[in-house]
XYZ file of C-alpha atoms in Angstrom:
375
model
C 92.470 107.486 95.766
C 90.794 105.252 98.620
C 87.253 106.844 97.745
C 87.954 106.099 94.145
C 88.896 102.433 94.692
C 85.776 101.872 97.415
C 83.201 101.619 94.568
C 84.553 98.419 93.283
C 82.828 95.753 93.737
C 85.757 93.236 93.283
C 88.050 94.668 95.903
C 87.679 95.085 99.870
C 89.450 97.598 102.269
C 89.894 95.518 105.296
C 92.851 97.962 107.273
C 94.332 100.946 107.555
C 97.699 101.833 108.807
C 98.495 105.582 110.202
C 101.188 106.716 112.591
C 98.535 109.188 113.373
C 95.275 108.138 115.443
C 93.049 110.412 114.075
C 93.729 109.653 110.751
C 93.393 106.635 111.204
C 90.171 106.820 113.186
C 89.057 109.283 109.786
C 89.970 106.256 107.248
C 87.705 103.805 109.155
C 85.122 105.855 109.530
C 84.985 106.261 105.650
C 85.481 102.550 104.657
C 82.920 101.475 107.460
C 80.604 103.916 106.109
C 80.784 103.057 102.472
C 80.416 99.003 103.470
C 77.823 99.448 106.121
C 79.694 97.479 108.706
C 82.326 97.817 111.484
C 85.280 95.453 110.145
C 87.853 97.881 108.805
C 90.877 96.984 111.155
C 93.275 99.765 112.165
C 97.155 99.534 112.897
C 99.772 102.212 114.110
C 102.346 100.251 112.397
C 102.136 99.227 109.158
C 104.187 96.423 109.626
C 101.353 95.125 111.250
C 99.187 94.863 108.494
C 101.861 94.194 105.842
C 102.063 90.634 108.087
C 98.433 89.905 107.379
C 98.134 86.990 104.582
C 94.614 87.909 103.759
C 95.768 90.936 102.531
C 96.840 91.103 98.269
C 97.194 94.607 97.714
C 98.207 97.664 99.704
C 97.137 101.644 98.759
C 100.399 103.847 99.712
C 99.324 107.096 100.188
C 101.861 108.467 102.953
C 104.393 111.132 103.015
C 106.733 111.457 100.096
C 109.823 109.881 102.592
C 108.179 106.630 103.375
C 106.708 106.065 99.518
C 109.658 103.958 98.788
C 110.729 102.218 101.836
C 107.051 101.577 102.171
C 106.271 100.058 98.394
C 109.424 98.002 98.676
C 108.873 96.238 102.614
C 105.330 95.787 100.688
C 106.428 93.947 97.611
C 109.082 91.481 99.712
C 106.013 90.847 102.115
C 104.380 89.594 99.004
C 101.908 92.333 98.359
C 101.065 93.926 95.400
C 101.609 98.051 95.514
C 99.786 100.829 94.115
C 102.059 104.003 95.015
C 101.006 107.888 95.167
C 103.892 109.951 93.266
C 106.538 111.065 93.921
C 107.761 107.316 94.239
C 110.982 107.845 95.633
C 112.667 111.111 96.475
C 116.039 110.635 94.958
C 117.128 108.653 91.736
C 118.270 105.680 93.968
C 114.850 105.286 95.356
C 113.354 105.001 92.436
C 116.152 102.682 90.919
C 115.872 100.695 93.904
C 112.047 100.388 93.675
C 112.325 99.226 89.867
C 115.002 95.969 91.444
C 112.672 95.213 94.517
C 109.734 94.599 92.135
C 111.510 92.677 89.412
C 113.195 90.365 92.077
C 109.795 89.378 93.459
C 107.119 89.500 90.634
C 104.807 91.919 92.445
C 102.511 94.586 90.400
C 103.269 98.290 91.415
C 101.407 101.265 89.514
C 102.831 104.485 90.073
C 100.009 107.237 91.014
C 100.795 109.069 87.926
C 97.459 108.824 87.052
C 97.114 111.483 84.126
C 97.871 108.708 82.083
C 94.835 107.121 82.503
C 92.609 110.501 81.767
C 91.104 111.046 78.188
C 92.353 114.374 77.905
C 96.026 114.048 78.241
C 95.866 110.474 76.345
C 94.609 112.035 73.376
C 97.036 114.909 73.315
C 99.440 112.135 73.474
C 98.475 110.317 70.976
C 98.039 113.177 68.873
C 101.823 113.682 69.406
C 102.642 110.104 68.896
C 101.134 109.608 65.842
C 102.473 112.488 64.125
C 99.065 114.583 64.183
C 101.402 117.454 64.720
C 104.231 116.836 62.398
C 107.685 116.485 63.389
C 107.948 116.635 67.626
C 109.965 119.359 68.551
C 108.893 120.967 72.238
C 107.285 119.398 75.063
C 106.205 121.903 77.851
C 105.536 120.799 81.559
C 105.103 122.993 84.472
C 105.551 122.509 87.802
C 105.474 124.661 91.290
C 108.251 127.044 91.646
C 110.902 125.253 93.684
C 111.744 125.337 96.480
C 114.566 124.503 98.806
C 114.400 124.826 102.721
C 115.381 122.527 105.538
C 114.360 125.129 108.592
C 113.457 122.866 111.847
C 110.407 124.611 113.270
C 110.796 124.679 117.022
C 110.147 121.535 119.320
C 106.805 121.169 120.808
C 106.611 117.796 123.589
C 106.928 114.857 121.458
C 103.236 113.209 121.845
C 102.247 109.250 122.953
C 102.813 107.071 120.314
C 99.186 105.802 119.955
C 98.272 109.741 119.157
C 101.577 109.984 116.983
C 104.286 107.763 116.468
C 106.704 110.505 115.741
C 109.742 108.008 115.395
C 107.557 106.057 112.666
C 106.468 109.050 111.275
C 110.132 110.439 110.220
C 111.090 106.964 109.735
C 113.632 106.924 107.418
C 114.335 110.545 107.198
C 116.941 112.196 109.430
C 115.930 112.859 112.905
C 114.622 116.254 114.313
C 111.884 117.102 117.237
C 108.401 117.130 116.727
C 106.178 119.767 116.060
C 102.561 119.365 115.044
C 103.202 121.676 111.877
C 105.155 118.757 110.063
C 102.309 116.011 110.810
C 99.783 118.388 109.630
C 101.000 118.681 106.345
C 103.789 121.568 107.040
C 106.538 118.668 106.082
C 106.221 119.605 102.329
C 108.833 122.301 100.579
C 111.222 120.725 103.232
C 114.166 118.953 101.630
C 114.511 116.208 104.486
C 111.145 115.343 103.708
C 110.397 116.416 100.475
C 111.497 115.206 96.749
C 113.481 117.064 94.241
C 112.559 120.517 95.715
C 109.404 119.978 95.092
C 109.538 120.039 91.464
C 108.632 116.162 91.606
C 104.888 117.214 93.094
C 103.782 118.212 89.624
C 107.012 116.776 87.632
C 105.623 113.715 88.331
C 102.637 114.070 86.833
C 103.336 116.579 83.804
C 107.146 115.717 82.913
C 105.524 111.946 82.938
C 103.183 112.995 79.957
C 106.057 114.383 77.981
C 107.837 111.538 78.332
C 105.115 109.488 76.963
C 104.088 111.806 73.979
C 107.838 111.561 73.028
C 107.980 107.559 73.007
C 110.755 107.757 76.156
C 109.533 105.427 78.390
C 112.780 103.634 78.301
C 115.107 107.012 78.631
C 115.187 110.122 79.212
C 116.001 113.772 78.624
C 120.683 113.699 78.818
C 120.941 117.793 79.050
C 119.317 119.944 81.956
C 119.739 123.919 82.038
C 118.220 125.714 84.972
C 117.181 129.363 84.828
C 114.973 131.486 86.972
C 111.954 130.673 85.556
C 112.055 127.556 83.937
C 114.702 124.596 83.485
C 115.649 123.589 79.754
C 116.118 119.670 78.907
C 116.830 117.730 75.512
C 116.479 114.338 74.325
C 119.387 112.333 72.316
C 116.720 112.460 69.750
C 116.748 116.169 69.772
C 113.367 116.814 71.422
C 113.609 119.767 73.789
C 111.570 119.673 76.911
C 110.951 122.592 78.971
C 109.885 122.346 82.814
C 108.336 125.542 83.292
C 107.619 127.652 86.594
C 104.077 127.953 87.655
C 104.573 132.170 87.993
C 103.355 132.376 83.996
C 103.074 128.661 82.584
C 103.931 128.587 79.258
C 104.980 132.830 79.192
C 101.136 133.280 77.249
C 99.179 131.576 79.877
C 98.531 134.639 82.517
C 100.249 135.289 85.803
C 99.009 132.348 88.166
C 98.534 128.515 87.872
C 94.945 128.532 87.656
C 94.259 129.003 83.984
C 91.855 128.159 81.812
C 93.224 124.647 81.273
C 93.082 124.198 85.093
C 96.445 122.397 87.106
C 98.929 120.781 85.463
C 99.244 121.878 82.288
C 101.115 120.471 79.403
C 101.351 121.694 76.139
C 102.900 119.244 73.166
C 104.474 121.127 69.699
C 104.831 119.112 66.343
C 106.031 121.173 63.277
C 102.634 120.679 61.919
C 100.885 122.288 65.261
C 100.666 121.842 68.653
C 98.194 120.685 71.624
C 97.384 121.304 75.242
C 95.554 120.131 78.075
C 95.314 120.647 81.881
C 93.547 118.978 84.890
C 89.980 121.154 83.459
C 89.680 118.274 80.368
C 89.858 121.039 77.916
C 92.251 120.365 75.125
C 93.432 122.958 72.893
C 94.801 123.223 69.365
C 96.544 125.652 67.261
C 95.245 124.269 64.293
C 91.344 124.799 63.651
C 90.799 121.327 61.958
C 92.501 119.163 65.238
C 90.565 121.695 67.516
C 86.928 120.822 65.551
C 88.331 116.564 66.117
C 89.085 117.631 69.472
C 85.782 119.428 70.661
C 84.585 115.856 69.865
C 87.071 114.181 72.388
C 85.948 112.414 76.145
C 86.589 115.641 78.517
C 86.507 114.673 82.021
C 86.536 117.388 84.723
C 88.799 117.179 87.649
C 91.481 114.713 88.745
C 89.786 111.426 88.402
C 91.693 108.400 89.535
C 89.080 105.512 88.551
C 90.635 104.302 85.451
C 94.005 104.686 86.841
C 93.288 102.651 89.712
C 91.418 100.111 87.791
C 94.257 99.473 85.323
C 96.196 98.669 88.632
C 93.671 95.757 89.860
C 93.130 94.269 86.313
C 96.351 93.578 86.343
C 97.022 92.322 89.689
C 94.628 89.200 87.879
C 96.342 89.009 84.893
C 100.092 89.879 86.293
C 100.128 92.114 83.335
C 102.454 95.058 83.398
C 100.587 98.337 84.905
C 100.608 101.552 82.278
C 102.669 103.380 85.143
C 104.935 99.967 85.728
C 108.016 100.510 87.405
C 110.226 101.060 84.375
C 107.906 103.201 83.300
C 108.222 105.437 86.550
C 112.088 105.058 86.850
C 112.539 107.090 83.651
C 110.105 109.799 84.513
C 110.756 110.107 88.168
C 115.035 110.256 87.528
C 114.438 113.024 84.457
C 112.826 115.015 87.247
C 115.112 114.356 89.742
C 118.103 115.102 87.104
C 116.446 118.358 86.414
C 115.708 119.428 90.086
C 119.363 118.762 90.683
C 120.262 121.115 87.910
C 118.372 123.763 89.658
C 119.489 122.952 93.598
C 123.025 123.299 92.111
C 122.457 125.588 89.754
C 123.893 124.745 86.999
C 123.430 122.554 83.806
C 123.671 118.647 83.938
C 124.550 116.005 81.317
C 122.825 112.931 82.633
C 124.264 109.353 80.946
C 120.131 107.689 80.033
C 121.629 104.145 80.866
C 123.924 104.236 83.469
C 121.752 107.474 85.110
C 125.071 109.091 86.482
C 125.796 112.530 85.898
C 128.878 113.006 83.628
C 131.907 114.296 85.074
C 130.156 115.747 88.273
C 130.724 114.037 91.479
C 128.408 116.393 93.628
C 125.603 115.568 91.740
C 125.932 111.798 91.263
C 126.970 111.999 95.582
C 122.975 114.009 95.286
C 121.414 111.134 93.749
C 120.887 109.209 97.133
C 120.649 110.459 100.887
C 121.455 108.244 104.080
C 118.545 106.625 105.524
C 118.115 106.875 109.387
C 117.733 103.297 111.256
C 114.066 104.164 112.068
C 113.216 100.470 112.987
């Protein structure tokens, strides 16, 4: 997202913050580059720059347990957030996120940023509109879950300039260092990790469904785990399915990598259906939508431009971002509901308002973790 953001001619990168020198040393080297100078300052503590007044809008683009603490110690420093997904990684994060920013008036844009690709908006439309009739299925996939916790074994905890190790875990529970988790080996681990990992694509492709079902102000109340795929409804009686990446969709071959590329979602109306994936390709069962679609903006890839610029427009006008806070409560809980579901295997009746699981005290005790004192 930083290299998308660089090209703007209305914003400056002026710091980085990294726990981890050579990542840091990595992120100046790219902003100096791209501005021909030497001014990009760096910090080991983010605290550090979140104390800088110049500064109006911080990137957050750590691991998935500091996305929360991180985008809320931004907003009550008076900074404006734009967060990678998963926001939070348990429904209390995210609730808690959603209070911090309405208590002090700060923009935050969730990095959901599929919203903001012409692809997936016009399958949504196409499903808000009633192109396809009568909604009746949404389909998401997602990786295969996971849950593991395994502590790899300690290596010498390094100097805190090279790694701040205490600042890296920050608020997740303690354990020794080893240079696995720093190098990216942290993910499919549940102290770590969000929703057993069903919240890395979740995020992204449950966050569609929600949209091209109008339920950006609830979400799905039933959640029925299976091997290969966990089954949700609506109160209006839309089904969603969160499928497993082994055979998206049961038609779509054996691996992930299909012809609509990552991240497919597929969207069925009475009337026909639509899909689309991270390739731009959108497809149709019906051949008159499929010649209106052939005519639609493909773009190839993840591209974050438009995403990001909807964030910066509206830290001018204080407008509401597409992925506001609200907005990525709902579709960051309805994931969390359903990885729950599947951790405890076993289906979940989620109240949309009060988001507490009905008549099961395990999972509602699930829906936040204790947070170490990592200051």
């Amino acid at each position: 997202d930083l290299k998308s953001i660089l090209p703007f001619a209305d914003i400056q990168c002026v710091a980085i913050a990294d726990v981890q020198q050579t990542r840091r040393d990595a992120g100046k080297q790219l902003v100096d580059r791209h501005y021909g100078n030497d001014d990009c300052q760096l910090y080991s503590d983010f605290r550090q720059l979140l104390a800088r007044d110049d500064i109006d809008t911080v990137l957050i683009a750590t691991g998935d347990r500091w996305h929360a603490a991180a985008a809320m110690l931004a907003a009550q420093a008076g900074k404006d957030v734009y967060c990678e997904k998963p926001c939070g990684i348990t429904i209390a994060d995210c609730q808690a996120i959603e209070a911090v920013f309405a208590d002090t008036g700060r923009i935050f844009q969730a990095g959901t940023q599929r919203r903001s690709v012409a692809n997936f908006a016009t399958a949504v439309d196409l499903a808000r509109t009633g192109q396809l009739g009568q909604l009746q299925e949404l389909q998401a996939t997602v990786y295969v879950p996971t849950l593991d916790n395994t502590w790899l074994p300690a290596q010498p905890t390094p100097d805190p300039e090279h790694c701040d190790w205490n600042l890296w875990l920050g608020p997740a529970p303690w354990r020794p260092y080893n240079e696995k988790y720093v190098a990216g080996g942290w993910r499919g681990q549940y102290d770590f990790d969000s929703g057993a990992r069903l919240l890395d694509w979740g995020a992204h492709t449950v966050d569609l469904c929600q949209w091209a079902n109008q339920a950006d102000e609830t979400l799905p109340i039933e959640y029925i785990p299976s091997d290969t795929q966990i089954a949700c409804r609506y109160a209006n009686g839309v089904k969603l399915v969160i499928d497993f990446l082994e055979q998206p969709f049961g038609d779509r071959g054996p691996r992930w990598v299909t012809r609509l590329g990552t991240c497919p979602v597929r969207f069925i109306g009475d009337e026909g259906s639509v899909e689309t994936g991270d390739a731009g390709e959108l497809l149709a069962s019906a051949p008159t939508l499929q010649q209106e679609l052939s005519k639609a903006k493909r773009v190839q890839g993840l591209d974050v431009t438009e995403h990001a610029r909807n964030f910066f427009d509206c830290v001018r006008s204080r407008q509401k971002t597409i992925c506001n806070p609200s907005v990525m409560r709902h579709s960051h809980v309805a994931c969390h509901a359903a990885a729950l579901s599947w951790i405890l295997d076993r289906p979940l009746t989620i109240d949309p308002k009060t988001e507490r699981f009905v008549n099961d005290d395990e999972a509602n005790r699930l829906c936040k973790r204790p947070a170490r004192d990592w200051a």
